[in-house]
Amino acid sequence: MSVSSSGLSSSAAPSEDPQRTSDPLLGRRLLIVEDDPYIALALEETLAEFGLVIAGMARSVDEAVRLSREDGVDLALLDVNIGHEKIDPVADALAARGCPFIFTTGCGRAGLPEAHLEHAMVEKPFYVEEILTALRSELSRAEER
């Protein structure tokens, strides 16, 4: 599966994965912060198919900061640039609560918030499998701490 401004495409259905029932992401509440409405919708629909519960969608940093401080978020997927704003305050709020998150960006690691360089990053355009792998990895890393 890959995501682009036109949405997601897939060659394999999520139900074809034999390890799906033991996936640590099943039932986890995910905050998606993405300013592109097409990418946001595609992510919401596809990640829900993989068993994640979409706890919130934010298209602005202010909205994302508010949602990130709520207890109903287990994980977050953060676009590094939201319009002309950087995602730093959202990453800071999530880190303060110990909530795992990953970044998505088209700018490479150089665009990541300096204080959060240790977090996983998935480069746009991306495959949904890359996002799922990064989320699992970040969740595992957070549980080890």
mmCIF file with all atom_site columns, N, CA, C and O in Angstrom, residues 9-51:
data_model
loop_
_atom_site.group_PDB
_atom_site.id
_atom_site.type_symbol
_atom_site.label_atom_id
_atom_site.label_alt_id
_atom_site.label_comp_id
_atom_site.label_asym_id
_atom_site.label_entity_id
_atom_site.label_seq_id
_atom_site.pdbx_PDB_ins_code
_atom_site.Cartn_x
_atom_site.Cartn_y
_atom_site.Cartn_z
_atom_site.occupancy
_atom_site.B_iso_or_equiv
_atom_site.pdbx_formal_charge
_atom_site.auth_seq_id
_atom_site.auth_comp_id
_atom_site.auth_asym_id
_atom_site.auth_atom_id
_atom_site.pdbx_PDB_model_num
ATOM 1   N N  . SER A 1 9  ? -3.286 2.593   -2.216 1.00 0.00 ? 9  SER A N  1
ATOM 2   C CA . SER A 1 9  ? -3.524 1.441   -3.071 1.00 0.00 ? 9  SER A CA 1
ATOM 3   C C  . SER A 1 9  ? -2.956 0.228   -2.376 1.00 0.00 ? 9  SER A C  1
ATOM 4   O O  . SER A 1 9  ? -2.083 0.335   -1.524 1.00 0.00 ? 9  SER A O  1
ATOM 5   N N  . SER A 1 10 ? -3.464 -0.933  -2.733 1.00 0.00 ? 10 SER A N  1
ATOM 6   C CA . SER A 1 10 ? -3.041 -2.127  -2.027 1.00 0.00 ? 10 SER A CA 1
ATOM 7   C C  . SER A 1 10 ? -3.022 -3.311  -2.961 1.00 0.00 ? 10 SER A C  1
ATOM 8   O O  . SER A 1 10 ? -3.857 -3.441  -3.842 1.00 0.00 ? 10 SER A O  1
ATOM 9   N N  . SER A 1 11 ? -2.081 -4.204  -2.711 1.00 0.00 ? 11 SER A N  1
ATOM 10  C CA . SER A 1 11 ? -2.060 -5.459  -3.437 1.00 0.00 ? 11 SER A CA 1
ATOM 11  C C  . SER A 1 11 ? -2.475 -6.603  -2.525 1.00 0.00 ? 11 SER A C  1
ATOM 12  O O  . SER A 1 11 ? -2.706 -7.702  -2.977 1.00 0.00 ? 11 SER A O  1
ATOM 13  N N  . ALA A 1 12 ? -2.572 -6.347  -1.225 1.00 0.00 ? 12 ALA A N  1
ATOM 14  C CA . ALA A 1 12 ? -2.956 -7.377  -0.269 1.00 0.00 ? 12 ALA A CA 1
ATOM 15  C C  . ALA A 1 12 ? -3.930 -6.794  0.749  1.00 0.00 ? 12 ALA A C  1
ATOM 16  O O  . ALA A 1 12 ? -3.715 -5.715  1.259  1.00 0.00 ? 12 ALA A O  1
ATOM 17  N N  . ALA A 1 13 ? -4.960 -7.552  1.035  1.00 0.00 ? 13 ALA A N  1
ATOM 18  C CA . ALA A 1 13 ? -5.937 -7.110  2.038  1.00 0.00 ? 13 ALA A CA 1
ATOM 19  C C  . ALA A 1 13 ? -5.387 -7.360  3.429  1.00 0.00 ? 13 ALA A C  1
ATOM 20  O O  . ALA A 1 13 ? -4.663 -8.327  3.654  1.00 0.00 ? 13 ALA A O  1
ATOM 21  N N  . PRO A 1 14 ? -5.719 -6.505  4.405  1.00 0.00 ? 14 PRO A N  1
ATOM 22  C CA . PRO A 1 14 ? -5.222 -6.674  5.765  1.00 0.00 ? 14 PRO A CA 1
ATOM 23  C C  . PRO A 1 14 ? -5.589 -8.024  6.363  1.00 0.00 ? 14 PRO A C  1
ATOM 24  O O  . PRO A 1 14 ? -4.847 -8.584  7.146  1.00 0.00 ? 14 PRO A O  1
ATOM 25  N N  . SER A 1 15 ? -6.754 -8.570  5.982  1.00 0.00 ? 15 SER A N  1
ATOM 26  C CA . SER A 1 15 ? -7.202 -9.834  6.562  1.00 0.00 ? 15 SER A CA 1
ATOM 27  C C  . SER A 1 15 ? -6.361 -11.020 6.106  1.00 0.00 ? 15 SER A C  1
ATOM 28  O O  . SER A 1 15 ? -6.466 -12.100 6.662  1.00 0.00 ? 15 SER A O  1
ATOM 29  N N  . GLU A 1 16 ? -5.505 -10.837 5.095  1.00 0.00 ? 16 GLU A N  1
ATOM 30  C CA . GLU A 1 16 ? -4.667 -11.925 4.619  1.00 0.00 ? 16 GLU A CA 1
ATOM 31  C C  . GLU A 1 16 ? -3.467 -12.181 5.520  1.00 0.00 ? 16 GLU A C  1
ATOM 32  O O  . GLU A 1 16 ? -2.771 -13.167 5.371  1.00 0.00 ? 16 GLU A O  1
ATOM 33  N N  . ASP A 1 17 ? -3.193 -11.316 6.495  1.00 0.00 ? 17 ASP A N  1
ATOM 34  C CA . ASP A 1 17 ? -2.051 -11.443 7.390  1.00 0.00 ? 17 ASP A CA 1
ATOM 35  C C  . ASP A 1 17 ? -2.371 -12.436 8.503  1.00 0.00 ? 17 ASP A C  1
ATOM 36  O O  . ASP A 1 17 ? -3.236 -12.177 9.333  1.00 0.00 ? 17 ASP A O  1
ATOM 37  N N  . PRO A 1 18 ? -1.663 -13.580 8.553  1.00 0.00 ? 18 PRO A N  1
ATOM 38  C CA . PRO A 1 18 ? -1.966 -14.590 9.574  1.00 0.00 ? 18 PRO A CA 1
ATOM 39  C C  . PRO A 1 18 ? -1.622 -14.141 10.987 1.00 0.00 ? 18 PRO A C  1
ATOM 40  O O  . PRO A 1 18 ? -2.147 -14.676 11.951 1.00 0.00 ? 18 PRO A O  1
ATOM 41  N N  . GLN A 1 19 ? -0.748 -13.158 11.158 1.00 0.00 ? 19 GLN A N  1
ATOM 42  C CA . GLN A 1 19 ? -0.366 -12.694 12.484 1.00 0.00 ? 19 GLN A CA 1
ATOM 43  C C  . GLN A 1 19 ? -1.240 -11.542 12.967 1.00 0.00 ? 19 GLN A C  1
ATOM 44  O O  . GLN A 1 19 ? -1.017 -10.993 14.030 1.00 0.00 ? 19 GLN A O  1
ATOM 45  N N  . ARG A 1 20 ? -2.244 -11.202 12.219 1.00 0.00 ? 20 ARG A N  1
ATOM 46  C CA . ARG A 1 20 ? -3.087 -10.048 12.526 1.00 0.00 ? 20 ARG A CA 1
ATOM 47  C C  . ARG A 1 20 ? -3.676 -10.102 13.935 1.00 0.00 ? 20 ARG A C  1
ATOM 48  O O  . ARG A 1 20 ? -3.737 -9.087  14.614 1.00 0.00 ? 20 ARG A O  1
ATOM 49  N N  . THR A 1 21 ? -4.122 -11.259 14.387 1.00 0.00 ? 21 THR A N  1
ATOM 50  C CA . THR A 1 21 ? -4.782 -11.346 15.691 1.00 0.00 ? 21 THR A CA 1
ATOM 51  C C  . THR A 1 21 ? -3.831 -11.078 16.852 1.00 0.00 ? 21 THR A C  1
ATOM 52  O O  . THR A 1 21 ? -4.270 -10.727 17.934 1.00 0.00 ? 21 THR A O  1
ATOM 53  N N  . SER A 1 22 ? -2.528 -11.244 16.641 1.00 0.00 ? 22 SER A N  1
ATOM 54  C CA . SER A 1 22 ? -1.569 -10.974 17.707 1.00 0.00 ? 22 SER A CA 1
ATOM 55  C C  . SER A 1 22 ? -0.860 -9.632  17.523 1.00 0.00 ? 22 SER A C  1
ATOM 56  O O  . SER A 1 22 ? 0.085  -9.329  18.237 1.00 0.00 ? 22 SER A O  1
ATOM 57  N N  . ASP A 1 23 ? -1.329 -8.831  16.602 1.00 0.00 ? 23 ASP A N  1
ATOM 58  C CA . ASP A 1 23 ? -0.707 -7.540  16.320 1.00 0.00 ? 23 ASP A CA 1
ATOM 59  C C  . ASP A 1 23 ? -0.851 -6.616  17.534 1.00 0.00 ? 23 ASP A C  1
ATOM 60  O O  . ASP A 1 23 ? -1.964 -6.378  18.007 1.00 0.00 ? 23 ASP A O  1
ATOM 61  N N  . PRO A 1 24 ? 0.256  -6.070  18.052 1.00 0.00 ? 24 PRO A N  1
ATOM 62  C CA . PRO A 1 24 ? 0.185  -5.176  19.210 1.00 0.00 ? 24 PRO A CA 1
ATOM 63  C C  . PRO A 1 24 ? -0.551 -3.863  18.923 1.00 0.00 ? 24 PRO A C  1
ATOM 64  O O  . PRO A 1 24 ? -0.898 -3.136  19.847 1.00 0.00 ? 24 PRO A O  1
ATOM 65  N N  . LEU A 1 25 ? -0.810 -3.569  17.658 1.00 0.00 ? 25 LEU A N  1
ATOM 66  C CA . LEU A 1 25 ? -1.528 -2.340  17.309 1.00 0.00 ? 25 LEU A CA 1
ATOM 67  C C  . LEU A 1 25 ? -3.045 -2.491  17.414 1.00 0.00 ? 25 LEU A C  1
ATOM 68  O O  . LEU A 1 25 ? -3.755 -1.480  17.497 1.00 0.00 ? 25 LEU A O  1
ATOM 69  N N  . LEU A 1 26 ? -3.538 -3.724  17.437 1.00 0.00 ? 26 LEU A N  1
ATOM 70  C CA . LEU A 1 26 ? -4.984 -3.946  17.478 1.00 0.00 ? 26 LEU A CA 1
ATOM 71  C C  . LEU A 1 26 ? -5.608 -3.248  18.680 1.00 0.00 ? 26 LEU A C  1
ATOM 72  O O  . LEU A 1 26 ? -5.180 -3.446  19.816 1.00 0.00 ? 26 LEU A O  1
ATOM 73  N N  . GLY A 1 27 ? -6.593 -2.420  18.406 1.00 0.00 ? 27 GLY A N  1
ATOM 74  C CA . GLY A 1 27 ? -7.313 -1.734  19.466 1.00 0.00 ? 27 GLY A CA 1
ATOM 75  C C  . GLY A 1 27 ? -6.620 -0.506  20.029 1.00 0.00 ? 27 GLY A C  1
ATOM 76  O O  . GLY A 1 27 ? -7.190 0.194   20.875 1.00 0.00 ? 27 GLY A O  1
ATOM 77  N N  . ARG A 1 28 ? -5.395 -0.214  19.600 1.00 0.00 ? 28 ARG A N  1
ATOM 78  C CA . ARG A 1 28 ? -4.687 0.985   20.090 1.00 0.00 ? 28 ARG A CA 1
ATOM 79  C C  . ARG A 1 28 ? -5.339 2.231   19.514 1.00 0.00 ? 28 ARG A C  1
ATOM 80  O O  . ARG A 1 28 ? -5.748 2.260   18.359 1.00 0.00 ? 28 ARG A O  1
ATOM 81  N N  . ARG A 1 29 ? -5.411 3.263   20.328 1.00 0.00 ? 29 ARG A N  1
ATOM 82  C CA . ARG A 1 29 ? -6.058 4.523   19.938 1.00 0.00 ? 29 ARG A CA 1
ATOM 83  C C  . ARG A 1 29 ? -5.001 5.464   19.353 1.00 0.00 ? 29 ARG A C  1
ATOM 84  O O  . ARG A 1 29 ? -4.062 5.856   20.039 1.00 0.00 ? 29 ARG A O  1
ATOM 85  N N  . LEU A 1 30 ? -5.189 5.810   18.085 1.00 0.00 ? 30 LEU A N  1
ATOM 86  C CA . LEU A 1 30 ? -4.208 6.568   17.313 1.00 0.00 ? 30 LEU A CA 1
ATOM 87  C C  . LEU A 1 30 ? -4.678 7.985   17.025 1.00 0.00 ? 30 LEU A C  1
ATOM 88  O O  . LEU A 1 30 ? -5.807 8.195   16.584 1.00 0.00 ? 30 LEU A O  1
ATOM 89  N N  . LEU A 1 31 ? -3.801 8.935   17.275 1.00 0.00 ? 31 LEU A N  1
ATOM 90  C CA . LEU A 1 31 ? -4.008 10.322  16.863 1.00 0.00 ? 31 LEU A CA 1
ATOM 91  C C  . LEU A 1 31 ? -3.263 10.518  15.547 1.00 0.00 ? 31 LEU A C  1
ATOM 92  O O  . LEU A 1 31 ? -2.075 10.209  15.449 1.00 0.00 ? 31 LEU A O  1
ATOM 93  N N  . ILE A 1 32 ? -3.962 11.018  14.547 1.00 0.00 ? 32 ILE A N  1
ATOM 94  C CA . ILE A 1 32 ? -3.349 11.327  13.252 1.00 0.00 ? 32 ILE A CA 1
ATOM 95  C C  . ILE A 1 32 ? -3.311 12.840  13.099 1.00 0.00 ? 32 ILE A C  1
ATOM 96  O O  . ILE A 1 32 ? -4.343 13.501  13.206 1.00 0.00 ? 32 ILE A O  1
ATOM 97  N N  . VAL A 1 33 ? -2.116 13.374  12.869 1.00 0.00 ? 33 VAL A N  1
ATOM 98  C CA . VAL A 1 33 ? -1.954 14.802  12.620 1.00 0.00 ? 33 VAL A CA 1
ATOM 99  C C  . VAL A 1 33 ? -1.424 14.943  11.197 1.00 0.00 ? 33 VAL A C  1
ATOM 100 O O  . VAL A 1 33 ? -0.281 14.600  10.914 1.00 0.00 ? 33 VAL A O  1
ATOM 101 N N  . GLU A 1 34 ? -2.285 15.422  10.324 1.00 0.00 ? 34 GLU A N  1
ATOM 102 C CA . GLU A 1 34 ? -1.964 15.531  8.897  1.00 0.00 ? 34 GLU A CA 1
ATOM 103 C C  . GLU A 1 34 ? -2.803 16.655  8.317  1.00 0.00 ? 34 GLU A C  1
ATOM 104 O O  . GLU A 1 34 ? -4.023 16.667  8.494  1.00 0.00 ? 34 GLU A O  1
ATOM 105 N N  . ASP A 1 35 ? -2.157 17.603  7.636  1.00 0.00 ? 35 ASP A N  1
ATOM 106 C CA . ASP A 1 35 ? -2.895 18.740  7.095  1.00 0.00 ? 35 ASP A CA 1
ATOM 107 C C  . ASP A 1 35 ? -3.485 18.495  5.714  1.00 0.00 ? 35 ASP A C  1
ATOM 108 O O  . ASP A 1 35 ? -4.397 19.205  5.300  1.00 0.00 ? 35 ASP A O  1
ATOM 109 N N  . ASP A 1 36 ? -3.022 17.484  5.009  1.00 0.00 ? 36 ASP A N  1
ATOM 110 C CA . ASP A 1 36 ? -3.588 17.173  3.695  1.00 0.00 ? 36 ASP A CA 1
ATOM 111 C C  . ASP A 1 36 ? -4.832 16.308  3.905  1.00 0.00 ? 36 ASP A C  1
ATOM 112 O O  . ASP A 1 36 ? -4.725 15.179  4.387  1.00 0.00 ? 36 ASP A O  1
ATOM 113 N N  . PRO A 1 37 ? -6.017 16.823  3.568  1.00 0.00 ? 37 PRO A N  1
ATOM 114 C CA . PRO A 1 37 ? -7.242 16.076  3.864  1.00 0.00 ? 37 PRO A CA 1
ATOM 115 C C  . PRO A 1 37 ? -7.332 14.731  3.147  1.00 0.00 ? 37 PRO A C  1
ATOM 116 O O  . PRO A 1 37 ? -7.901 13.783  3.686  1.00 0.00 ? 37 PRO A O  1
ATOM 117 N N  . TYR A 1 38 ? -6.767 14.611  1.965  1.00 0.00 ? 38 TYR A N  1
ATOM 118 C CA . TYR A 1 38 ? -6.819 13.351  1.227  1.00 0.00 ? 38 TYR A CA 1
ATOM 119 C C  . TYR A 1 38 ? -5.938 12.291  1.895  1.00 0.00 ? 38 TYR A C  1
ATOM 120 O O  . TYR A 1 38 ? -6.342 11.142  2.052  1.00 0.00 ? 38 TYR A O  1
ATOM 121 N N  . ILE A 1 39 ? -4.743 12.687  2.283  1.00 0.00 ? 39 ILE A N  1
ATOM 122 C CA . ILE A 1 39 ? -3.846 11.760  2.976  1.00 0.00 ? 39 ILE A CA 1
ATOM 123 C C  . ILE A 1 39 ? -4.444 11.381  4.328  1.00 0.00 ? 39 ILE A C  1
ATOM 124 O O  . ILE A 1 39 ? -4.442 10.211  4.717  1.00 0.00 ? 39 ILE A O  1
ATOM 125 N N  . ALA A 1 40 ? -4.986 12.361  5.040  1.00 0.00 ? 40 ALA A N  1
ATOM 126 C CA . ALA A 1 40 ? -5.583 12.097  6.355  1.00 0.00 ? 40 ALA A CA 1
ATOM 127 C C  . ALA A 1 40 ? -6.716 11.080  6.248  1.00 0.00 ? 40 ALA A C  1
ATOM 128 O O  . ALA A 1 40 ? -6.784 10.127  7.034  1.00 0.00 ? 40 ALA A O  1
ATOM 129 N N  . LEU A 1 41 ? -7.604 11.275  5.291  1.00 0.00 ? 41 LEU A N  1
ATOM 130 C CA . LEU A 1 41 ? -8.728 10.357  5.114  1.00 0.00 ? 41 LEU A CA 1
ATOM 131 C C  . LEU A 1 41 ? -8.248 8.965   4.727  1.00 0.00 ? 41 LEU A C  1
ATOM 132 O O  . LEU A 1 41 ? -8.731 7.957   5.262  1.00 0.00 ? 41 LEU A O  1
ATOM 133 N N  . ALA A 1 42 ? -7.290 8.900   3.815  1.00 0.00 ? 42 ALA A N  1
ATOM 134 C CA . ALA A 1 42 ? -6.756 7.603   3.400  1.00 0.00 ? 42 ALA A CA 1
ATOM 135 C C  . ALA A 1 42 ? -6.103 6.878   4.574  1.00 0.00 ? 42 ALA A C  1
ATOM 136 O O  . ALA A 1 42 ? -6.296 5.670   4.769  1.00 0.00 ? 42 ALA A O  1
ATOM 137 N N  . LEU A 1 43 ? -5.339 7.611   5.384  1.00 0.00 ? 43 LEU A N  1
ATOM 138 C CA . LEU A 1 43 ? -4.714 7.014   6.565  1.00 0.00 ? 43 LEU A CA 1
ATOM 139 C C  . LEU A 1 43 ? -5.768 6.537   7.559  1.00 0.00 ? 43 LEU A C  1
ATOM 140 O O  . LEU A 1 43 ? -5.680 5.420   8.083  1.00 0.00 ? 43 LEU A O  1
ATOM 141 N N  . GLU A 1 44 ? -6.752 7.376   7.811  1.00 0.00 ? 44 GLU A N  1
ATOM 142 C CA . GLU A 1 44 ? -7.809 7.024   8.762  1.00 0.00 ? 44 GLU A CA 1
ATOM 143 C C  . GLU A 1 44 ? -8.494 5.724   8.353  1.00 0.00 ? 44 GLU A C  1
ATOM 144 O O  . GLU A 1 44 ? -8.639 4.793   9.155  1.00 0.00 ? 44 GLU A O  1
ATOM 145 N N  . GLU A 1 45 ? -8.913 5.644   7.109  1.00 0.00 ? 45 GLU A N  1
ATOM 146 C CA . GLU A 1 45 ? -9.629 4.462   6.636  1.00 0.00 ? 45 GLU A CA 1
ATOM 147 C C  . GLU A 1 45 ? -8.748 3.218   6.644  1.00 0.00 ? 45 GLU A C  1
ATOM 148 O O  . GLU A 1 45 ? -9.148 2.159   7.115  1.00 0.00 ? 45 GLU A O  1
ATOM 149 N N  . THR A 1 46 ? -7.542 3.351   6.136  1.00 0.00 ? 46 THR A N  1
ATOM 150 C CA . THR A 1 46 ? -6.667 2.195   6.012  1.00 0.00 ? 46 THR A CA 1
ATOM 151 C C  . THR A 1 46 ? -6.170 1.704   7.363  1.00 0.00 ? 46 THR A C  1
ATOM 152 O O  . THR A 1 46 ? -6.172 0.498   7.636  1.00 0.00 ? 46 THR A O  1
ATOM 153 N N  . LEU A 1 47 ? -5.740 2.604   8.235  1.00 0.00 ? 47 LEU A N  1
ATOM 154 C CA . LEU A 1 47 ? -5.227 2.177   9.537  1.00 0.00 ? 47 LEU A CA 1
ATOM 155 C C  . LEU A 1 47 ? -6.334 1.569   10.393 1.00 0.00 ? 47 LEU A C  1
ATOM 156 O O  . LEU A 1 47 ? -6.085 0.640   11.165 1.00 0.00 ? 47 LEU A O  1
ATOM 157 N N  . ALA A 1 48 ? -7.568 2.046   10.237 1.00 0.00 ? 48 ALA A N  1
ATOM 158 C CA . ALA A 1 48 ? -8.703 1.436   10.936 1.00 0.00 ? 48 ALA A CA 1
ATOM 159 C C  . ALA A 1 48 ? -8.908 0.002   10.457 1.00 0.00 ? 48 ALA A C  1
ATOM 160 O O  . ALA A 1 48 ? -9.236 -0.891  11.251 1.00 0.00 ? 48 ALA A O  1
ATOM 161 N N  . GLU A 1 49 ? -8.687 -0.238  9.167  1.00 0.00 ? 49 GLU A N  1
ATOM 162 C CA . GLU A 1 49 ? -8.803 -1.600  8.635  1.00 0.00 ? 49 GLU A CA 1
ATOM 163 C C  . GLU A 1 49 ? -7.777 -2.540  9.263  1.00 0.00 ? 49 GLU A C  1
ATOM 164 O O  . GLU A 1 49 ? -7.998 -3.743  9.323  1.00 0.00 ? 49 GLU A O  1
ATOM 165 N N  . PHE A 1 50 ? -6.670 -2.005  9.715  1.00 0.00 ? 50 PHE A N  1
ATOM 166 C CA . PHE A 1 50 ? -5.624 -2.807  10.345 1.00 0.00 ? 50 PHE A CA 1
ATOM 167 C C  . PHE A 1 50 ? -5.820 -2.914  11.859 1.00 0.00 ? 50 PHE A C  1
ATOM 168 O O  . PHE A 1 50 ? -4.937 -3.369  12.573 1.00 0.00 ? 50 PHE A O  1
ATOM 169 N N  . GLY A 1 51 ? -6.972 -2.464  12.356 1.00 0.00 ? 51 GLY A N  1
ATOM 170 C CA . GLY A 1 51 ? -7.307 -2.668  13.755 1.00 0.00 ? 51 GLY A CA 1
ATOM 171 C C  . GLY A 1 51 ? -7.009 -1.531  14.694 1.00 0.00 ? 51 GLY A C  1
ATOM 172 O O  . GLY A 1 51 ? -7.267 -1.624  15.889 1.00 0.00 ? 51 GLY A O  1
#
